[in-house]
C-alpha cells in the first residue's frame, strides 16, 4: 500500500490514562504529520515533525505531544485522556515538509477512551 | 484561515454513469488542493492534487478534478463509475503561504455506486 505503518491497530484506555501511538514512515521521508479523525468527520491536523523538530501545530492542547526519531519513525503521546479523544489517529509521511508534497497515510490507530 | 466545504454528505450514482463529488475552498493565498479516498477501516489514499498549471488534473483509478479559481471549486469527477469506487471521499486544501503542511480536510462525501 503506502509503505506507512502504524501500531497498534486498536487500543482501549480509560479516562486520565496516557497513550503512545507509533508510526513508521515511508523510507526516505523526513516529514510526518499526525491527524485525529473523529467518527463521521474529516481528519484534523494535530502537528507536523520535520527532521525531529515540531514545525507546525493545529488547535490541540499541549497534552498532545510527539517525537520523531532519526530513522523517521515517530510517536504521538496523549496525556490525561478524555472521552472526546476517542478517534482514529492517522499519521502521514512525505518526502519533504513543503506544502506541495503528497502525504502518504498509514491505516490508523483506533483509540477508544472509556 | 483556510476551509473546505463538501456540500453533499452522500452521492448515489448508477454503475457506468458519470460521477461528480463537489468541493469548494477558501484560502488567503493560492491553494494547493487534494483529493483522498478512504475505504472502511483503512487510512486515506491519495487520488490527485492541484498545485499549478493545467486546471484539469488526472489522478489514480480514472479520477480527475477540475480547478476553477473564479468559483473556488475543485470537483472530483469520473466518466464511468464502478461499484468498487464506493467509498468516502475527502477534499483537502493547503494555503501556499504556510511554511508547513497544515492541511484542512472537508467533512467527506460518501459515494455509493449502485449496480
XYZ file of C-alpha atoms in Angstrom:
229
model
C 0.000 0.000 0.000
C 1.521 3.341 1.109
C 4.525 1.974 2.995
C 3.395 3.756 6.173
C 2.600 1.532 9.134
C 1.012 2.291 12.490
C 0.728 0.388 15.749
C -1.314 -0.703 17.483
C -4.360 -1.021 15.243
C -6.799 -0.729 18.131
C -6.464 0.453 21.713
C -8.778 0.846 24.688
C -7.880 3.188 27.553
C -9.667 4.766 30.462
C -10.075 8.466 31.157
C -6.989 10.022 32.726
C -4.554 7.478 31.348
C -1.709 8.162 28.930
C -1.244 6.577 25.499
C 1.569 6.300 22.945
C 0.841 5.617 19.299
C 3.567 4.702 16.823
C 4.151 5.336 13.153
C 6.783 4.113 10.736
C 7.202 6.443 7.781
C 7.808 5.539 4.191
C 11.520 5.056 3.517
C 13.333 8.328 2.831
C 10.517 10.543 4.088
C 11.730 13.167 6.563
C 8.354 14.660 7.478
C 5.489 13.174 9.434
C 2.129 14.666 10.326
C -0.474 13.392 12.750
C -4.240 13.728 12.403
C -7.243 12.971 14.569
C -10.350 11.707 12.782
C -13.473 11.582 14.917
C -16.330 9.388 13.793
C -18.093 10.888 10.793
C -15.619 13.757 10.475
C -12.660 14.648 8.315
C -9.142 14.376 9.728
C -7.998 17.260 11.930
C -4.345 18.307 11.817
C -2.571 17.810 15.153
C 1.058 18.621 14.334
C 3.930 18.045 11.931
C 7.526 16.967 12.564
C 10.360 17.715 10.189
C 13.819 16.329 10.898
C 12.901 15.582 14.519
C 11.535 19.069 15.262
C 7.918 20.135 15.530
C 7.352 22.768 12.841
C 3.599 23.192 12.823
C 0.668 22.585 15.142
C -3.100 22.629 14.897
C -5.619 23.531 17.586
C -4.758 20.779 20.021
C -3.744 21.237 23.673
C -0.202 20.581 24.957
C -1.203 17.188 26.337
C -0.863 16.058 22.718
C 2.858 15.734 22.062
C 5.107 13.906 19.678
C 8.538 12.665 18.832
C 10.286 11.887 15.584
C 13.368 9.684 15.591
C 16.430 9.683 13.315
C 15.102 6.622 11.493
C 11.945 8.683 10.734
C 9.687 6.620 12.937
C 7.516 8.738 15.196
C 5.246 8.720 18.216
C 2.122 10.543 19.261
C 1.657 10.825 23.013
C -1.572 11.877 24.655
C -1.691 12.536 28.387
C -4.703 12.762 30.675
C -7.015 11.094 28.185
C -10.532 12.447 27.838
C -13.599 10.738 26.415
C -13.506 13.067 23.389
C -10.060 11.750 22.492
C -11.768 8.623 21.158
C -10.991 8.698 17.440
C -8.967 7.254 14.597
C -5.417 8.631 14.704
C -3.644 8.830 11.382
C -0.046 9.536 10.597
C 1.121 10.679 7.192
C 4.638 10.878 5.840
C 6.030 12.912 2.962
C 9.349 13.309 1.238
C 9.821 16.876 2.449
C 7.943 19.400 4.561
C 6.840 21.543 1.636
C 3.094 22.241 1.286
C 3.063 20.871 -2.259
C 4.169 17.440 -1.149
C 1.836 14.465 -1.287
C 1.217 12.866 2.088
C 1.039 9.098 2.394
C -1.220 7.903 5.169
C -0.972 4.895 7.413
C -4.020 2.730 8.213
C -4.555 4.447 11.562
C -4.904 3.523 15.199
C -8.409 3.457 16.586
C -8.427 4.692 20.179
C -11.382 4.222 22.477
C -11.389 6.069 25.800
C -13.833 4.765 28.411
C -7.858 30.795 7.758
C -8.386 28.070 5.217
C -11.539 25.979 4.897
C -13.101 23.328 2.709
C -16.753 22.559 2.100
C -18.165 19.332 0.734
C -21.849 20.164 0.433
C -23.093 16.620 -0.114
C -22.913 14.052 2.662
C -23.715 11.293 0.167
C -23.779 10.901 -3.605
C -25.548 7.993 -5.267
C -24.787 7.077 -8.856
C -25.569 4.095 -11.051
C -22.682 1.944 -12.221
C -21.441 3.137 -15.600
C -22.762 6.670 -15.153
C -20.504 9.691 -14.688
C -19.952 10.869 -11.145
C -19.158 14.219 -9.564
C -18.212 14.882 -5.952
C -18.255 18.573 -5.125
C -15.699 20.618 -3.195
C -15.309 24.350 -2.611
C -12.498 26.007 -0.705
C -11.387 29.223 0.919
C -7.759 30.307 1.381
C -5.960 33.606 1.736
C -3.240 32.771 -0.778
C -3.007 30.403 -3.702
C -4.349 26.937 -2.933
C -2.878 23.509 -3.083
C -5.837 21.127 -3.436
C -6.025 17.397 -2.844
C -8.489 14.543 -3.073
C -8.194 11.429 -0.918
C -10.332 8.297 -0.702
C -10.966 6.263 2.432
C -12.242 2.707 2.396
C -13.794 1.201 5.553
C -11.261 0.596 8.331
C -8.466 1.935 6.156
C -6.333 5.049 6.044
C -6.576 7.709 3.375
C -5.309 7.024 -0.117
C -4.089 9.855 -2.323
C -6.032 10.322 -5.586
C -4.781 13.566 -7.114
C -3.622 17.093 -6.429
C -3.606 20.533 -7.986
C -0.518 22.640 -7.464
C -0.338 24.877 -10.517
C -0.754 24.716 -14.277
C -3.492 22.887 -16.142
C -6.865 23.254 -14.446
C -7.794 19.655 -15.263
C -5.875 17.233 -13.104
C -5.821 13.496 -13.759
C -5.264 11.050 -10.954
C -5.464 7.442 -9.891
C -8.179 4.927 -10.834
C -9.534 7.087 -13.676
C -10.458 10.043 -11.465
C -9.909 13.638 -12.483
C -10.653 17.007 -10.939
C -11.202 20.466 -12.346
C -9.781 23.505 -10.599
C -11.967 26.606 -11.025
C -10.417 29.668 -9.438
C -13.360 32.005 -10.023
C -15.770 29.588 -8.362
C -13.179 28.418 -5.798
C -14.108 24.841 -6.615
C -12.249 21.598 -7.142
C -14.846 18.989 -8.066
C -13.865 15.331 -8.417
C -15.119 13.536 -11.495
C -15.048 10.162 -13.220
C -16.600 9.393 -16.609
C -17.893 5.935 -15.685
C -18.445 4.844 -12.085
C -17.567 1.385 -10.786
C -19.106 -0.385 -7.798
C -15.590 -0.563 -6.354
C -15.491 3.264 -6.287
C -17.945 3.193 -3.375
C -16.063 4.821 -0.501
C -15.634 8.037 1.481
C -14.002 10.897 -0.408
C -12.217 13.829 1.193
C -11.206 17.127 -0.352
C -8.323 18.966 1.323
C -6.609 22.318 0.944
C -3.312 23.852 1.920
C -2.561 27.548 1.788
C 0.678 28.178 -0.079
C 1.564 30.928 2.371
C 2.058 28.301 5.075
C 5.537 27.003 5.654
C 4.354 23.626 6.770
C 1.766 21.096 5.892
C -1.292 22.135 7.859
C -3.951 20.526 5.757
C -7.622 21.305 6.179
C -9.972 18.495 5.199
C -13.627 18.626 4.332
C -16.127 16.504 6.216
C -16.216 13.904 3.486
C -18.712 12.680 0.900
C -19.853 9.083 0.854
C -20.064 7.802 -2.697
C -22.426 4.914 -3.294
C -22.291 3.295 -6.732
C -25.374 1.210 -7.372
C -25.003 -1.916 -9.538
